[in-house]
PDB file of C-alpha atoms and ligand atoms in Angstrom:
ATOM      1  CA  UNK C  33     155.893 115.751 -36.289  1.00  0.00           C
ATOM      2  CA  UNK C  34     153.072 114.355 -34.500  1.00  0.00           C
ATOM      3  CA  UNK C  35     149.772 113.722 -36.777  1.00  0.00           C
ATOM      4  CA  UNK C  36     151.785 112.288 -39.391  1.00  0.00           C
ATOM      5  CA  UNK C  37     148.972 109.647 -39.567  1.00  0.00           C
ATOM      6  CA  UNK C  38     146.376 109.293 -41.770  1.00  0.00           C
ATOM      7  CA  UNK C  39     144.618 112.349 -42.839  1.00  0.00           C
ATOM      8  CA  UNK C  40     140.885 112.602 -42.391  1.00  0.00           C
ATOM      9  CA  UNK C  41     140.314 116.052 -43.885  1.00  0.00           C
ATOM     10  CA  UNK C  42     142.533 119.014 -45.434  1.00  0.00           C
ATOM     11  CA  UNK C  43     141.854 121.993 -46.671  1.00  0.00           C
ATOM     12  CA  UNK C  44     144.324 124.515 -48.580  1.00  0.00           C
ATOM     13  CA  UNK C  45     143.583 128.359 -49.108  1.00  0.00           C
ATOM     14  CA  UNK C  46     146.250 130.331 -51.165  1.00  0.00           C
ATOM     15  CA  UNK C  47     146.244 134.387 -50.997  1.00  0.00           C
ATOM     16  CA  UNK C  48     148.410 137.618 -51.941  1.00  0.00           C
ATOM     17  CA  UNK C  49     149.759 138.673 -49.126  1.00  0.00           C
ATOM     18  CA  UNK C  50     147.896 141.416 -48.183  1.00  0.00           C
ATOM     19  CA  UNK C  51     147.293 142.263 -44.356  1.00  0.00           C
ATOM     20  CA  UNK C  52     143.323 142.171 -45.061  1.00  0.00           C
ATOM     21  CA  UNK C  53     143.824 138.258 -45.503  1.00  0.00           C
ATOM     22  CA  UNK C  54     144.776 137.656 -41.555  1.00  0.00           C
ATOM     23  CA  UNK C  55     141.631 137.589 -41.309  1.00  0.00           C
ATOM     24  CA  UNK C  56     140.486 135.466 -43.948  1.00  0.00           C
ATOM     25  CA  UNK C  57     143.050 132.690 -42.896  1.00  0.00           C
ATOM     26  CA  UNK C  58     142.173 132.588 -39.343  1.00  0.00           C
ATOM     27  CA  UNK C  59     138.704 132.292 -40.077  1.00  0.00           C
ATOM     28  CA  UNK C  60     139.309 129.658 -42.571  1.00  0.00           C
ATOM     29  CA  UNK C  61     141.383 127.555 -40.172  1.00  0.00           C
ATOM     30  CA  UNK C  62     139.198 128.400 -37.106  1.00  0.00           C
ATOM     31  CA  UNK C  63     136.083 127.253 -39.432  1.00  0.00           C
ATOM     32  CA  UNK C  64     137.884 123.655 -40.355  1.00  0.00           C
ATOM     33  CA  UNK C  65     138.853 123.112 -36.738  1.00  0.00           C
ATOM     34  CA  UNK C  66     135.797 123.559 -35.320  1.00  0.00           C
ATOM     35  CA  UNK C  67     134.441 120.389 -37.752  1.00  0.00           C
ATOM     36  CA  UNK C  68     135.729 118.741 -34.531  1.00  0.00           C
ATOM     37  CA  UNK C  69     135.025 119.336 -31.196  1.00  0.00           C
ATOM     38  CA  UNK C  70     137.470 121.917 -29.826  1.00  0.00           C
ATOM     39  CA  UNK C  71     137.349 123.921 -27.162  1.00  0.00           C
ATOM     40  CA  UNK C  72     136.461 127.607 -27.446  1.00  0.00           C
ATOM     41  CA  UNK C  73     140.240 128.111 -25.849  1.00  0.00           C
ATOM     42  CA  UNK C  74     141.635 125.956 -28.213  1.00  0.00           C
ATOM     43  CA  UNK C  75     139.718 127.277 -31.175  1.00  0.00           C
ATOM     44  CA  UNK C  76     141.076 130.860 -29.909  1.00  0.00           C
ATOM     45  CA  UNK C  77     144.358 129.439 -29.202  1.00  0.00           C
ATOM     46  CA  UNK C  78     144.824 128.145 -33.297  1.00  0.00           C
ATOM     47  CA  UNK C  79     143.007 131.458 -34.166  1.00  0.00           C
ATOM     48  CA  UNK C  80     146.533 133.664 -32.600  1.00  0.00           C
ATOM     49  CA  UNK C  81     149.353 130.988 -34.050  1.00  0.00           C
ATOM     50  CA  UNK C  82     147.582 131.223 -37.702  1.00  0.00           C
ATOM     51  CA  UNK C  83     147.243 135.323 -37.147  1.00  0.00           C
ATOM     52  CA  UNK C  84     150.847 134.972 -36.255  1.00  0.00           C
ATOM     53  CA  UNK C  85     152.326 132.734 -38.872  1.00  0.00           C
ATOM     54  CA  UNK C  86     150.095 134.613 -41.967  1.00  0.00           C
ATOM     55  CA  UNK C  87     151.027 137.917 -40.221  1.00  0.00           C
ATOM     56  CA  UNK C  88     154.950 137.311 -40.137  1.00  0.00           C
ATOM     57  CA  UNK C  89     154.540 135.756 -43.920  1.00  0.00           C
ATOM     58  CA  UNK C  90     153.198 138.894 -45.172  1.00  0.00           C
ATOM     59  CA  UNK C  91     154.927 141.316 -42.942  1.00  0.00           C
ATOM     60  CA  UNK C  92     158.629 139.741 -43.102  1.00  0.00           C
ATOM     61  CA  UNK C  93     158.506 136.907 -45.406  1.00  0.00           C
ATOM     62  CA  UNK C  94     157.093 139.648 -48.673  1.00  0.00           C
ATOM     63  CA  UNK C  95     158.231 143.135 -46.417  1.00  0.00           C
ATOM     64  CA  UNK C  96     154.590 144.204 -47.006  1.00  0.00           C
ATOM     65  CA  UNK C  97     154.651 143.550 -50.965  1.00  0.00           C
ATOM     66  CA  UNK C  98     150.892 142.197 -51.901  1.00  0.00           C
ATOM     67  CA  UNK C  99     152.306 140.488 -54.891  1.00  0.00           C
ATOM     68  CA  UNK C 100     152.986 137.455 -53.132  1.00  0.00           C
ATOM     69  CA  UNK C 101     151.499 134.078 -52.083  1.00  0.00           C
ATOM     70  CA  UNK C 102     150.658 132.842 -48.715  1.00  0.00           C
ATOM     71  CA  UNK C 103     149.883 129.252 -48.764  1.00  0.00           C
ATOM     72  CA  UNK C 104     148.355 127.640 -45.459  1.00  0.00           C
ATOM     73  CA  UNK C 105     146.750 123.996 -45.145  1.00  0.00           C
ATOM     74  CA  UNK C 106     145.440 122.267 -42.439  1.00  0.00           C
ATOM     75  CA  UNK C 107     145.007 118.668 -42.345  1.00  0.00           C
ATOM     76  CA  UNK C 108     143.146 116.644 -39.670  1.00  0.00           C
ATOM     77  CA  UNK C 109     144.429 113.317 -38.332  1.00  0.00           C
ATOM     78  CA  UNK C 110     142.980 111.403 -35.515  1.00  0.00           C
ATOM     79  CA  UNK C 111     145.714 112.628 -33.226  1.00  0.00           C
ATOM     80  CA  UNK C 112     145.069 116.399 -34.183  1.00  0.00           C
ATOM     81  CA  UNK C 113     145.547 119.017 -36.710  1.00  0.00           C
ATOM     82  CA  UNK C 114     148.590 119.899 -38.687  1.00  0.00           C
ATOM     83  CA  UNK C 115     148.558 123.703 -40.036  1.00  0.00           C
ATOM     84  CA  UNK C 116     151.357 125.116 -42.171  1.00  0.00           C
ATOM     85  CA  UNK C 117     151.630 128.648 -43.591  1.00  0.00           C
ATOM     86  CA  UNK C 118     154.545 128.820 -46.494  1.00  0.00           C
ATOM     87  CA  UNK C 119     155.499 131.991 -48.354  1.00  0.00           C
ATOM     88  CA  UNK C 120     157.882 132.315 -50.873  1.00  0.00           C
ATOM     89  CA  UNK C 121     159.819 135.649 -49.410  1.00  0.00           C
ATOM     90  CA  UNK C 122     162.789 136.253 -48.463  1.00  0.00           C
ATOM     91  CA  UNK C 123     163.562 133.583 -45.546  1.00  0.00           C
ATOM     92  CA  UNK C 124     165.166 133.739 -41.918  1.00  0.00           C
ATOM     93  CA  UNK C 125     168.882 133.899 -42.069  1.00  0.00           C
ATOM     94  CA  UNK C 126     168.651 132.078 -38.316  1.00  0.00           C
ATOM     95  CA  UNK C 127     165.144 130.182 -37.617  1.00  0.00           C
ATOM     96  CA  UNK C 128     166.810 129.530 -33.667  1.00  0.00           C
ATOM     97  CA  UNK C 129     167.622 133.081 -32.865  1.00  0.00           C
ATOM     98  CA  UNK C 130     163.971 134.513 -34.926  1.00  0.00           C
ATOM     99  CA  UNK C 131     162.214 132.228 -32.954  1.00  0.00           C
ATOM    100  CA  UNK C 132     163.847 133.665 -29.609  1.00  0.00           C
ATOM    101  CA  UNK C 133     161.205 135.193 -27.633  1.00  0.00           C
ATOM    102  CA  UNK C 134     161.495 138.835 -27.935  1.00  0.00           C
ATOM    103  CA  UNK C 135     163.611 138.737 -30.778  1.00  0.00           C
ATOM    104  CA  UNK C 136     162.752 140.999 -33.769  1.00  0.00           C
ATOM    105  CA  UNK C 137     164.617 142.618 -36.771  1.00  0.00           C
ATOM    106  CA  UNK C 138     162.199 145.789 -36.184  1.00  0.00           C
ATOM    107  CA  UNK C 139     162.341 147.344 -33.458  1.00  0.00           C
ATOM    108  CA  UNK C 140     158.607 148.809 -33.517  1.00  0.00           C
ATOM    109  CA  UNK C 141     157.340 145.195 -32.629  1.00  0.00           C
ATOM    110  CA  UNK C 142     157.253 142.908 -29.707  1.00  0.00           C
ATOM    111  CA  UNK C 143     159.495 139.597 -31.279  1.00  0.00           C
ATOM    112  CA  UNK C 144     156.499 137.635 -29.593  1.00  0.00           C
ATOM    113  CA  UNK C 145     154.911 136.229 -32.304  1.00  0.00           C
ATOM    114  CA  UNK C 146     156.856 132.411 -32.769  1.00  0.00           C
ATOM    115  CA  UNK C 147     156.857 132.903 -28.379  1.00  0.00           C
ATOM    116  CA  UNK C 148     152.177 132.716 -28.888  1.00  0.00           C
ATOM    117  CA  UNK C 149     153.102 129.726 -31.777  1.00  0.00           C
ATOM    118  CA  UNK C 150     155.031 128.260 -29.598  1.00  0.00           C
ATOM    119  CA  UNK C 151     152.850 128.072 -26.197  1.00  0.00           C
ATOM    120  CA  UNK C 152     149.744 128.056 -27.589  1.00  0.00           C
ATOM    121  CA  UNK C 153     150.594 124.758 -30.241  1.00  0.00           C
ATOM    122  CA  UNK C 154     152.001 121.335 -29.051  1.00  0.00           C
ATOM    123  CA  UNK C 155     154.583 121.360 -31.917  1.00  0.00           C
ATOM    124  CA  UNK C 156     156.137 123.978 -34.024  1.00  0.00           C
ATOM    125  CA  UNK C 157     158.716 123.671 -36.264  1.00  0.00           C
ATOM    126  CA  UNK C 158     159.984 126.209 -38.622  1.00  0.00           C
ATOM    127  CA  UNK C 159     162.119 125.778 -42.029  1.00  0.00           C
ATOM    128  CA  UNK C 160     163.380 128.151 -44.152  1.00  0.00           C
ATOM    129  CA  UNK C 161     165.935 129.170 -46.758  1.00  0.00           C
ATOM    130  CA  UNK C 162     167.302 132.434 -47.561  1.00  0.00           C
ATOM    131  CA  UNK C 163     165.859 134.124 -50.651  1.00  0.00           C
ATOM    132  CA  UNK C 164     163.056 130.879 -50.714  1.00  0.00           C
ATOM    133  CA  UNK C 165     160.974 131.425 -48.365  1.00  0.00           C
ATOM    134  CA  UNK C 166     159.813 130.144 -45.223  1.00  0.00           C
ATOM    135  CA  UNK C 167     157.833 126.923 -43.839  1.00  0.00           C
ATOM    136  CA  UNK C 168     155.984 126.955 -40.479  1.00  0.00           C
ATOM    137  CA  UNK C 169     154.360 124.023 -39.396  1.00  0.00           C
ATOM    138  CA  UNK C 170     152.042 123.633 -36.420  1.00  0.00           C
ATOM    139  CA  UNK C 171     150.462 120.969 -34.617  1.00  0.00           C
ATOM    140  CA  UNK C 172     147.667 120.946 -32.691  1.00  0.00           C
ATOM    141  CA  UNK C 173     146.930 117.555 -30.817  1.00  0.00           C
ATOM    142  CA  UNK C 174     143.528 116.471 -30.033  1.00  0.00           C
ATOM    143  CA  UNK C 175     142.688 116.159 -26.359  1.00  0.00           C
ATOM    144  CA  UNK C 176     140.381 113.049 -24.930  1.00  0.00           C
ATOM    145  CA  UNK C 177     138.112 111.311 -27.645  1.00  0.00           C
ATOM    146  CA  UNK C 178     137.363 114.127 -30.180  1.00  0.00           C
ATOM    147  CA  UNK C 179     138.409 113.817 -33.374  1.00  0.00           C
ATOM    148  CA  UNK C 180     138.020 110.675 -34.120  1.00  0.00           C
TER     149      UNK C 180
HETATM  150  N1  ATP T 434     157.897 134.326 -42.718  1.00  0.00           N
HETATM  151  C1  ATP T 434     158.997 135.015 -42.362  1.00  0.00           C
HETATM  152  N2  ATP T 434     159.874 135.437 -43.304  1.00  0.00           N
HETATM  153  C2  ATP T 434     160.989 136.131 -42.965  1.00  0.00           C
HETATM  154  N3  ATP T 434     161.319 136.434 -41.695  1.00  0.00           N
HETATM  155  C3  ATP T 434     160.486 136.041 -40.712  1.00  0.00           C
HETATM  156  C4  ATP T 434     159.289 135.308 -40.991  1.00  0.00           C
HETATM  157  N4  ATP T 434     158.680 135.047 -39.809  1.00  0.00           N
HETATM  158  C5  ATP T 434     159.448 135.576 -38.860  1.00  0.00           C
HETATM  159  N5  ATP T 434     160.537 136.180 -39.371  1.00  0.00           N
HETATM  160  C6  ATP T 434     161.634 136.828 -38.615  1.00  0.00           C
HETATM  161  O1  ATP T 434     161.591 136.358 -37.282  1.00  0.00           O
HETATM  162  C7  ATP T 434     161.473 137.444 -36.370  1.00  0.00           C
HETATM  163  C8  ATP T 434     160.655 137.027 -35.164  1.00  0.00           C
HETATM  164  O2  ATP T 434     159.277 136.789 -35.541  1.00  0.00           O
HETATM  165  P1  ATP T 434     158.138 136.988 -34.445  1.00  0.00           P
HETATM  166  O3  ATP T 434     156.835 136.765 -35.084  1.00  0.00           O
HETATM  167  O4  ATP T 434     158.479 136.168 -33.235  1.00  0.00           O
HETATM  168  O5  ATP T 434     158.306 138.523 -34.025  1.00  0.00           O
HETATM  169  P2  ATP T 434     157.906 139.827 -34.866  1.00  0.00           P
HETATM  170  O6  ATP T 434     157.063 139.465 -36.039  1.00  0.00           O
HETATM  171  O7  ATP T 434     159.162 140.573 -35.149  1.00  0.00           O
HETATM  172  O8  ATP T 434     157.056 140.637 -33.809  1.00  0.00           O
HETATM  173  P3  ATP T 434     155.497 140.383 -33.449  1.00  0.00           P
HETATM  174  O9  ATP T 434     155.125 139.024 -34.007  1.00  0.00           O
HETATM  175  O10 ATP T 434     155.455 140.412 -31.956  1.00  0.00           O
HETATM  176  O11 ATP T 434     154.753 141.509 -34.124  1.00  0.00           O
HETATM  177  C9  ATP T 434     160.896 138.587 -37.180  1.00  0.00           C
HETATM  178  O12 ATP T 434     161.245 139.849 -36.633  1.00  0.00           O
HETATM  179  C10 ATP T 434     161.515 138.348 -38.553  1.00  0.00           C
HETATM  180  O13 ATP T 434     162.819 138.879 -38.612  1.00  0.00           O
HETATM  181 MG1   MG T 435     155.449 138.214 -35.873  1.00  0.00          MG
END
């Protein structure tokens, strides 16, 4: 992934996954990224992937149990930011079909939150293992001079 370069600044924030801590991650996240000077739009942009990523941890990745741990960093390079969000629930049997826009195992919700990852990040790449958990990572590339 991009940003593989040397790191500037990280910051790590680990929290049960309960749906009250959306909140707390995209604040955290938004917070760190504005150290640099992002856009508004791109601050609101990493603001929806995070909500995303935390959300789908929590709501899939634990099925809504708060006993378990969401774990998202960030880490600034000079080519942009790197964010992941790990859990350690129950994993995507098939990360290329989940991350199909529209694509949900419940039918009450859109599928569309990997399709906002996707679009609204330069780079997103998902791991996972069944019964492990799952690994997003997102990057976030610095336009022009800032971040340097
Ligand atoms: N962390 C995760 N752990 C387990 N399964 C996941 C995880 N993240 C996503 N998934 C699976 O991938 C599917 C697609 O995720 P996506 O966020 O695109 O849509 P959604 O969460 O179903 O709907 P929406 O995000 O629009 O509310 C989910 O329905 C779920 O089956
Ligand atoms: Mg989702």
């Amino acid at each position: 992934m991009a940003g593989e370069a040397q790191v500037k600044n990280s910051m790590a924030l680990e929290f049960l996954s309960l749906p009250e801590n959306v909140g707390l991650a995209r604040v955290a996240v938004a917070t760190f990224a504005a150290q640099v000077d992002m856009t508004l739009n791109e601050l609101e942009e990493i603001k929806v992937a995070v909500s995303e990523a935390v959300s789908n941890a929590i709501i899939h990745g634990y099925n809504g149990e708060p006993q378990g741990i969401v774990r998202v960093a960030v880490e600034r390079t000079e080519a942009g930011l790197v964010i992941t969000v790990e859990d350690k629930g129950c994993g995507i049997p098939d990360v290329a079909l989940a991350m199909q826009p529209a694509y949900s195992t419940d039918p009450e919700r859109m599928g569309l939150g990997f399709a906002f990852m996707q679009a609204f990040m330069d780079e997103l790449e998902v791991t996972s293992e069944l019964n492990r958990g799952t690994r997003v990572r997102m990057f976030k590339a610095f336009k022009g001079e800032i971040g340097k």
